[in-house]
């Protein structure tokens, strides 16, 4: 361990013992590269943490890469809708900078908004966001990722490309397992006032079917709050886009019927329950959850024709029970972290052997 | 046309025997006509080969599997013997991605074209990947649905080819590229393992996005689940004129950043605008003769005369009025289709008027719609006349787009006549589709022995200049044609250290190296 500490210190990083592992804080992307090379060379397990991310221990016999010093926002171009940012920067800080430039990251799950850019992109949502057309895409226009030997792989910042497999997807959603995200070009929406509307549905499942129907008609809301109330369920929705928000809201009203005469804005923006979980799920899974007797609230983000990110809560039961119910219904848990589904899911897709070969080929093996 | 038919060698005959034993009679062939048909795709360079009467890269054998299981059997057979397997859809690729440079087995997927399973309420269609694109669209149309994916090759391309090269359709601004449309795939990797990605949230890196665009080098996609939508019942089309390309780019950006989603948004550079005679203030402008010879397919002598001076031709273009045409279209479906499309169209007109656009009415848009597939079938006469014509589609963010346009035009000007349009627009950027027309050599039928070599040198010089300029300007090498053989030498400039990630993927999915070897530098 002493030799390892010396090697890590030589990278320019601050190194501290923490529990059964080490906490390594590189001051720059170059130092991060050197530190990753040392850690991978020793086949050590690595965890990554940036600004805003929940406290996490270094893995036993491994290292926690603390990216808090990699928090620079190099540029924000609101007219083009892009920002260059280091992975340790908090999502909240990036959003503040984007707003100053007339842009925004758009609606994000609360756990994403509270964490770092690196955790957002490497985490279970893969940095995905909803885009017009009832689709989702990753917010990462391009990723700079540190490979096992410390070198930096950097993709071209283009809206789409056809230059082979999308290599950014080795980093996105990978939790730092194959490579560590150091920086990214992030896509931004133009900031504009949302349009709101609210309706009442007979129950929570009907409320979800209403929203699903809007997504199938390409009238996809940006955010939604569905809450069980005494006389049914409230469906409060917002739409975004400088020219499209009003237009989509009007068409939604045409489909669903006259909205309630309430200010739906505060309903949509209301914080979710503290006993909530976050999931990524198909509409059928969300509707199954809504039919549980204790289901109380569903907040929706990243909606598309196939499903949504959602914050789910039960009226009385706690997080564990809520997670169990959602999992039974087929939802994939995003937060809290301790309940998150372990990845990757490649084994179930017939790609377990390919995953193992990929880990070996990238030099990302860990000592058993 | 005289095809360079070559007889099968002993290796081909042995492979044919084995594969027939494996899959049954008529499942494999090494007949010369079959080998020639699979020796090339629509890469313009292979038109130079054909003109010269050569087929430098025939496969040893062609096999026609009829199911995923049969693809598994062929791949396992090939992997055990380290024989190349090159998937072939309809051969419409323009980068040589289906050219079997190492010989081996050409695996023609067209028998994988059973009836699709259309679930319009769920907005999905399950389809085998050998199906022709236009056939799928017709079947979807019969069910009141559309994929919304209309590449100009739709009549001669397959679903598998679209997925392999990350294809884009003409209405991508509304429906997305094929990687936005694909929800899940079934594929056979280089070990014969069947991979099935999930149309549901899953943990870890997205396997689907690693398989799409891999051009058959990692796995052969046999089935796909794709997003479909109700067919549009109304279209609103328009043409708008901008005073310059730069003004047009600013307008296109404002439109895409507004949140409106046109089905069609194509901005033509001044020459393309003029040549199509699309009306507006420039309708009276006379296009100089040498330019007409090039773009209207003049007699070969006149054409070749004009192409001997590409710098002069391109300077003539610069002297022409600089207006740019934007073809714009919106679609609607459902009971309010017509008013919805019109409402979005009129909102766009107001927004673009503020950016300096002049409304030319519906005619230019409707003309484009009626002729949108014609251009793809005009290449062969130019090649026969002793020219080459090719297209390059690169993409970047809005802030770099005009610089990219200028850099590529300047770089290509000494080699070929060049024009461009901007299509496939996104929130944060756009692709540029350049067309090059250059002198290759003698007209067909009068070639000498050195003609092919000279033609390939001229062709390569043009492309090297274009790709270098695109890379230097920070663009991606390809937006939707793929890499194939054609662009692979520039791939390290695109990916840098990412090339090692690409090679790691190859080791993971194709450890024997049998899947479409020689492509993507793998």
PDB file of C-alpha atoms in Angstrom, chain B residues 90-254:
ATOM      1  CA  UNK B  90     -28.951  -4.227 -50.766  1.00  0.00           C
ATOM      2  CA  UNK B  91     -25.507  -2.838 -51.574  1.00  0.00           C
ATOM      3  CA  UNK B  92     -26.519   0.824 -51.441  1.00  0.00           C
ATOM      4  CA  UNK B  93     -23.683   1.918 -49.153  1.00  0.00           C
ATOM      5  CA  UNK B  94     -21.460   4.638 -50.599  1.00  0.00           C
ATOM      6  CA  UNK B  95     -18.289   4.010 -48.594  1.00  0.00           C
ATOM      7  CA  UNK B  96     -17.361   0.464 -49.625  1.00  0.00           C
ATOM      8  CA  UNK B  97     -18.544  -0.984 -46.327  1.00  0.00           C
ATOM      9  CA  UNK B  98     -19.803  -4.162 -48.009  1.00  0.00           C
ATOM     10  CA  UNK B  99     -16.759  -4.747 -50.235  1.00  0.00           C
ATOM     11  CA  UNK B 100     -15.195  -8.087 -49.207  1.00  0.00           C
ATOM     12  CA  UNK B 101     -11.570  -6.977 -49.203  1.00  0.00           C
ATOM     13  CA  UNK B 102     -10.439 -10.248 -47.615  1.00  0.00           C
ATOM     14  CA  UNK B 103     -12.647 -12.455 -49.755  1.00  0.00           C
ATOM     15  CA  UNK B 104     -14.500 -15.072 -47.721  1.00  0.00           C
ATOM     16  CA  UNK B 105     -18.244 -15.368 -47.289  1.00  0.00           C
ATOM     17  CA  UNK B 106     -20.624 -12.672 -48.507  1.00  0.00           C
ATOM     18  CA  UNK B 107     -23.649 -13.089 -46.269  1.00  0.00           C
ATOM     19  CA  UNK B 108     -26.642 -11.732 -48.153  1.00  0.00           C
ATOM     20  CA  UNK B 109     -29.408 -10.967 -45.657  1.00  0.00           C
ATOM     21  CA  UNK B 110     -32.276 -10.361 -48.075  1.00  0.00           C
ATOM     22  CA  UNK B 111     -34.001 -13.636 -47.151  1.00  0.00           C
ATOM     23  CA  UNK B 112     -34.475 -12.226 -43.665  1.00  0.00           C
ATOM     24  CA  UNK B 113     -37.534 -10.284 -44.726  1.00  0.00           C
ATOM     25  CA  UNK B 114     -40.561 -11.925 -43.160  1.00  0.00           C
ATOM     26  CA  UNK B 115     -43.713  -9.900 -42.482  1.00  0.00           C
ATOM     27  CA  UNK B 116     -43.161  -7.165 -39.922  1.00  0.00           C
ATOM     28  CA  UNK B 117     -45.141  -7.102 -36.686  1.00  0.00           C
ATOM     29  CA  UNK B 118     -46.731  -3.661 -36.486  1.00  0.00           C
ATOM     30  CA  UNK B 119     -48.139  -2.442 -33.163  1.00  0.00           C
ATOM     31  CA  UNK B 120     -49.282   1.094 -33.874  1.00  0.00           C
ATOM     32  CA  UNK B 121     -50.883   1.676 -30.441  1.00  0.00           C
ATOM     33  CA  UNK B 122     -47.471   0.902 -28.911  1.00  0.00           C
ATOM     34  CA  UNK B 123     -45.749   2.834 -31.725  1.00  0.00           C
ATOM     35  CA  UNK B 124     -43.437  -0.095 -32.553  1.00  0.00           C
ATOM     36  CA  UNK B 125     -42.678  -2.369 -35.463  1.00  0.00           C
ATOM     37  CA  UNK B 126     -40.599  -5.569 -35.272  1.00  0.00           C
ATOM     38  CA  UNK B 127     -38.859  -6.328 -38.533  1.00  0.00           C
ATOM     39  CA  UNK B 128     -36.198  -8.594 -39.983  1.00  0.00           C
ATOM     40  CA  UNK B 129     -33.244  -6.638 -41.240  1.00  0.00           C
ATOM     41  CA  UNK B 130     -33.062  -7.960 -44.801  1.00  0.00           C
ATOM     42  CA  UNK B 131     -36.284  -6.172 -45.635  1.00  0.00           C
ATOM     43  CA  UNK B 132     -36.143  -3.415 -48.221  1.00  0.00           C
ATOM     44  CA  UNK B 133     -36.823   0.017 -46.763  1.00  0.00           C
ATOM     45  CA  UNK B 134     -39.503   1.059 -49.219  1.00  0.00           C
ATOM     46  CA  UNK B 135     -41.273  -2.306 -48.802  1.00  0.00           C
ATOM     47  CA  UNK B 136     -41.396  -1.782 -45.035  1.00  0.00           C
ATOM     48  CA  UNK B 137     -42.750   1.731 -45.499  1.00  0.00           C
ATOM     49  CA  UNK B 138     -45.474   0.387 -47.811  1.00  0.00           C
ATOM     50  CA  UNK B 139     -46.464  -2.290 -45.292  1.00  0.00           C
ATOM     51  CA  UNK B 140     -46.519   0.306 -42.525  1.00  0.00           C
ATOM     52  CA  UNK B 141     -48.575   2.601 -44.736  1.00  0.00           C
ATOM     53  CA  UNK B 142     -51.149  -0.170 -45.133  1.00  0.00           C
ATOM     54  CA  UNK B 143     -51.525  -0.127 -41.346  1.00  0.00           C
ATOM     55  CA  UNK B 144     -51.786   3.658 -41.173  1.00  0.00           C
ATOM     56  CA  UNK B 145     -48.231   3.987 -39.891  1.00  0.00           C
ATOM     57  CA  UNK B 146     -44.853   5.315 -40.965  1.00  0.00           C
ATOM     58  CA  UNK B 147     -41.306   4.931 -39.770  1.00  0.00           C
ATOM     59  CA  UNK B 148     -40.605   8.474 -40.932  1.00  0.00           C
ATOM     60  CA  UNK B 149     -37.220   7.285 -42.210  1.00  0.00           C
ATOM     61  CA  UNK B 150     -36.732   8.267 -45.847  1.00  0.00           C
ATOM     62  CA  UNK B 151     -33.090   8.051 -46.947  1.00  0.00           C
ATOM     63  CA  UNK B 152     -32.626   8.841 -50.631  1.00  0.00           C
ATOM     64  CA  UNK B 153     -31.610   5.178 -51.008  1.00  0.00           C
ATOM     65  CA  UNK B 154     -34.940   3.916 -49.644  1.00  0.00           C
ATOM     66  CA  UNK B 155     -35.770   1.974 -52.833  1.00  0.00           C
ATOM     67  CA  UNK B 156     -32.457   0.107 -52.797  1.00  0.00           C
ATOM     68  CA  UNK B 157     -31.474  -0.243 -49.134  1.00  0.00           C
ATOM     69  CA  UNK B 158     -32.407  -2.508 -46.232  1.00  0.00           C
ATOM     70  CA  UNK B 159     -33.172  -2.013 -42.575  1.00  0.00           C
ATOM     71  CA  UNK B 160     -29.921  -3.795 -41.726  1.00  0.00           C
ATOM     72  CA  UNK B 161     -27.918  -1.403 -43.861  1.00  0.00           C
ATOM     73  CA  UNK B 162     -29.557   1.566 -42.169  1.00  0.00           C
ATOM     74  CA  UNK B 163     -28.649   0.232 -38.725  1.00  0.00           C
ATOM     75  CA  UNK B 164     -25.130  -0.768 -39.753  1.00  0.00           C
ATOM     76  CA  UNK B 165     -24.221   2.712 -40.988  1.00  0.00           C
ATOM     77  CA  UNK B 166     -26.382   4.966 -38.767  1.00  0.00           C
ATOM     78  CA  UNK B 167     -28.506   6.139 -41.638  1.00  0.00           C
ATOM     79  CA  UNK B 168     -30.493   9.384 -41.753  1.00  0.00           C
ATOM     80  CA  UNK B 169     -33.699  10.068 -43.631  1.00  0.00           C
ATOM     81  CA  UNK B 170     -34.865  13.263 -45.302  1.00  0.00           C
ATOM     82  CA  UNK B 171     -37.373  13.933 -42.504  1.00  0.00           C
ATOM     83  CA  UNK B 172     -34.900  13.364 -39.672  1.00  0.00           C
ATOM     84  CA  UNK B 173     -35.661  16.684 -37.987  1.00  0.00           C
ATOM     85  CA  UNK B 174     -39.076  15.268 -37.043  1.00  0.00           C
ATOM     86  CA  UNK B 175     -38.429  11.535 -36.759  1.00  0.00           C
ATOM     87  CA  UNK B 176     -34.742  11.340 -35.833  1.00  0.00           C
ATOM     88  CA  UNK B 177     -31.898   9.315 -37.326  1.00  0.00           C
ATOM     89  CA  UNK B 178     -32.085   5.544 -37.342  1.00  0.00           C
ATOM     90  CA  UNK B 179     -30.252   5.380 -33.980  1.00  0.00           C
ATOM     91  CA  UNK B 180     -33.098   7.494 -32.559  1.00  0.00           C
ATOM     92  CA  UNK B 181     -35.693   5.223 -34.168  1.00  0.00           C
ATOM     93  CA  UNK B 182     -34.138   1.867 -33.179  1.00  0.00           C
ATOM     94  CA  UNK B 183     -35.380   0.592 -29.820  1.00  0.00           C
ATOM     95  CA  UNK B 184     -33.771  -2.859 -29.705  1.00  0.00           C
ATOM     96  CA  UNK B 185     -31.970  -5.331 -31.955  1.00  0.00           C
ATOM     97  CA  UNK B 186     -31.183  -9.002 -32.216  1.00  0.00           C
ATOM     98  CA  UNK B 187     -27.675  -9.599 -33.528  1.00  0.00           C
ATOM     99  CA  UNK B 188     -25.131 -12.384 -33.954  1.00  0.00           C
ATOM    100  CA  UNK B 189     -21.618 -11.547 -32.781  1.00  0.00           C
ATOM    101  CA  UNK B 190     -18.365 -12.930 -34.142  1.00  0.00           C
ATOM    102  CA  UNK B 191     -18.492 -15.984 -31.889  1.00  0.00           C
ATOM    103  CA  UNK B 192     -21.979 -16.928 -33.083  1.00  0.00           C
ATOM    104  CA  UNK B 193     -23.572 -15.711 -29.848  1.00  0.00           C
ATOM    105  CA  UNK B 194     -27.029 -14.186 -30.235  1.00  0.00           C
ATOM    106  CA  UNK B 195     -27.330 -10.778 -28.544  1.00  0.00           C
ATOM    107  CA  UNK B 196     -30.752  -9.335 -27.719  1.00  0.00           C
ATOM    108  CA  UNK B 197     -30.793  -5.765 -26.460  1.00  0.00           C
ATOM    109  CA  UNK B 198     -33.830  -4.745 -24.434  1.00  0.00           C
ATOM    110  CA  UNK B 199     -36.596  -2.338 -25.340  1.00  0.00           C
ATOM    111  CA  UNK B 200     -36.723  -1.392 -21.660  1.00  0.00           C
ATOM    112  CA  UNK B 201     -34.519   0.517 -19.251  1.00  0.00           C
ATOM    113  CA  UNK B 202     -31.332  -1.392 -18.478  1.00  0.00           C
ATOM    114  CA  UNK B 203     -28.293  -0.784 -16.317  1.00  0.00           C
ATOM    115  CA  UNK B 204     -24.782  -0.129 -17.590  1.00  0.00           C
ATOM    116  CA  UNK B 205     -23.451   1.078 -20.929  1.00  0.00           C
ATOM    117  CA  UNK B 206     -26.027   1.018 -23.730  1.00  0.00           C
ATOM    118  CA  UNK B 207     -25.222  -2.089 -25.777  1.00  0.00           C
ATOM    119  CA  UNK B 208     -27.580  -1.007 -28.562  1.00  0.00           C
ATOM    120  CA  UNK B 209     -25.623   2.200 -29.218  1.00  0.00           C
ATOM    121  CA  UNK B 210     -22.381   0.219 -29.382  1.00  0.00           C
ATOM    122  CA  UNK B 211     -23.766  -2.153 -32.013  1.00  0.00           C
ATOM    123  CA  UNK B 212     -25.423   0.489 -34.198  1.00  0.00           C
ATOM    124  CA  UNK B 213     -23.006   1.900 -36.745  1.00  0.00           C
ATOM    125  CA  UNK B 214     -20.529  -0.928 -36.324  1.00  0.00           C
ATOM    126  CA  UNK B 215     -20.868  -1.751 -40.052  1.00  0.00           C
ATOM    127  CA  UNK B 216     -20.888  -5.499 -39.511  1.00  0.00           C
ATOM    128  CA  UNK B 217     -17.493  -5.472 -37.801  1.00  0.00           C
ATOM    129  CA  UNK B 218     -18.845  -6.529 -34.387  1.00  0.00           C
ATOM    130  CA  UNK B 219     -22.117  -8.314 -35.092  1.00  0.00           C
ATOM    131  CA  UNK B 220     -24.715  -8.943 -37.776  1.00  0.00           C
ATOM    132  CA  UNK B 221     -28.090  -7.455 -36.889  1.00  0.00           C
ATOM    133  CA  UNK B 222     -30.893  -9.837 -37.860  1.00  0.00           C
ATOM    134  CA  UNK B 223     -33.979  -8.258 -36.279  1.00  0.00           C
ATOM    135  CA  UNK B 224     -34.916  -4.834 -34.966  1.00  0.00           C
ATOM    136  CA  UNK B 225     -37.668  -3.144 -33.049  1.00  0.00           C
ATOM    137  CA  UNK B 226     -38.206   0.348 -34.432  1.00  0.00           C
ATOM    138  CA  UNK B 227     -40.376   3.280 -33.415  1.00  0.00           C
ATOM    139  CA  UNK B 228     -43.256   3.995 -35.803  1.00  0.00           C
ATOM    140  CA  UNK B 229     -45.909   6.725 -35.850  1.00  0.00           C
ATOM    141  CA  UNK B 230     -49.329   7.338 -37.353  1.00  0.00           C
ATOM    142  CA  UNK B 231     -48.993   8.308 -41.026  1.00  0.00           C
ATOM    143  CA  UNK B 232     -49.182  12.043 -41.609  1.00  0.00           C
ATOM    144  CA  UNK B 233     -52.349  13.120 -43.355  1.00  0.00           C
ATOM    145  CA  UNK B 234     -51.315  16.668 -44.064  1.00  0.00           C
ATOM    146  CA  UNK B 235     -48.164  18.451 -45.204  1.00  0.00           C
ATOM    147  CA  UNK B 236     -47.333  22.144 -45.333  1.00  0.00           C
ATOM    148  CA  UNK B 237     -44.413  22.924 -47.680  1.00  0.00           C
ATOM    149  CA  UNK B 238     -42.660  26.187 -48.354  1.00  0.00           C
ATOM    150  CA  UNK B 239     -39.600  27.778 -49.892  1.00  0.00           C
ATOM    151  CA  UNK B 240     -37.832  30.733 -48.288  1.00  0.00           C
ATOM    152  CA  UNK B 241     -35.011  32.824 -49.635  1.00  0.00           C
ATOM    153  CA  UNK B 242     -32.134  34.164 -47.563  1.00  0.00           C
ATOM    154  CA  UNK B 243     -29.650  36.769 -48.773  1.00  0.00           C
ATOM    155  CA  UNK B 244     -26.667  34.533 -48.056  1.00  0.00           C
ATOM    156  CA  UNK B 245     -25.699  31.123 -46.738  1.00  0.00           C
ATOM    157  CA  UNK B 246     -24.715  32.740 -43.458  1.00  0.00           C
ATOM    158  CA  UNK B 247     -28.154  34.338 -43.065  1.00  0.00           C
ATOM    159  CA  UNK B 248     -29.737  30.994 -43.894  1.00  0.00           C
ATOM    160  CA  UNK B 249     -27.662  29.199 -41.243  1.00  0.00           C
ATOM    161  CA  UNK B 250     -28.729  31.792 -38.667  1.00  0.00           C
ATOM    162  CA  UNK B 251     -32.359  31.276 -39.662  1.00  0.00           C
ATOM    163  CA  UNK B 252     -32.116  27.502 -39.505  1.00  0.00           C
ATOM    164  CA  UNK B 253     -30.518  27.707 -36.081  1.00  0.00           C
ATOM    165  CA  UNK B 254     -33.241  30.060 -34.806  1.00  0.00           C
TER     166      UNK B 254
END
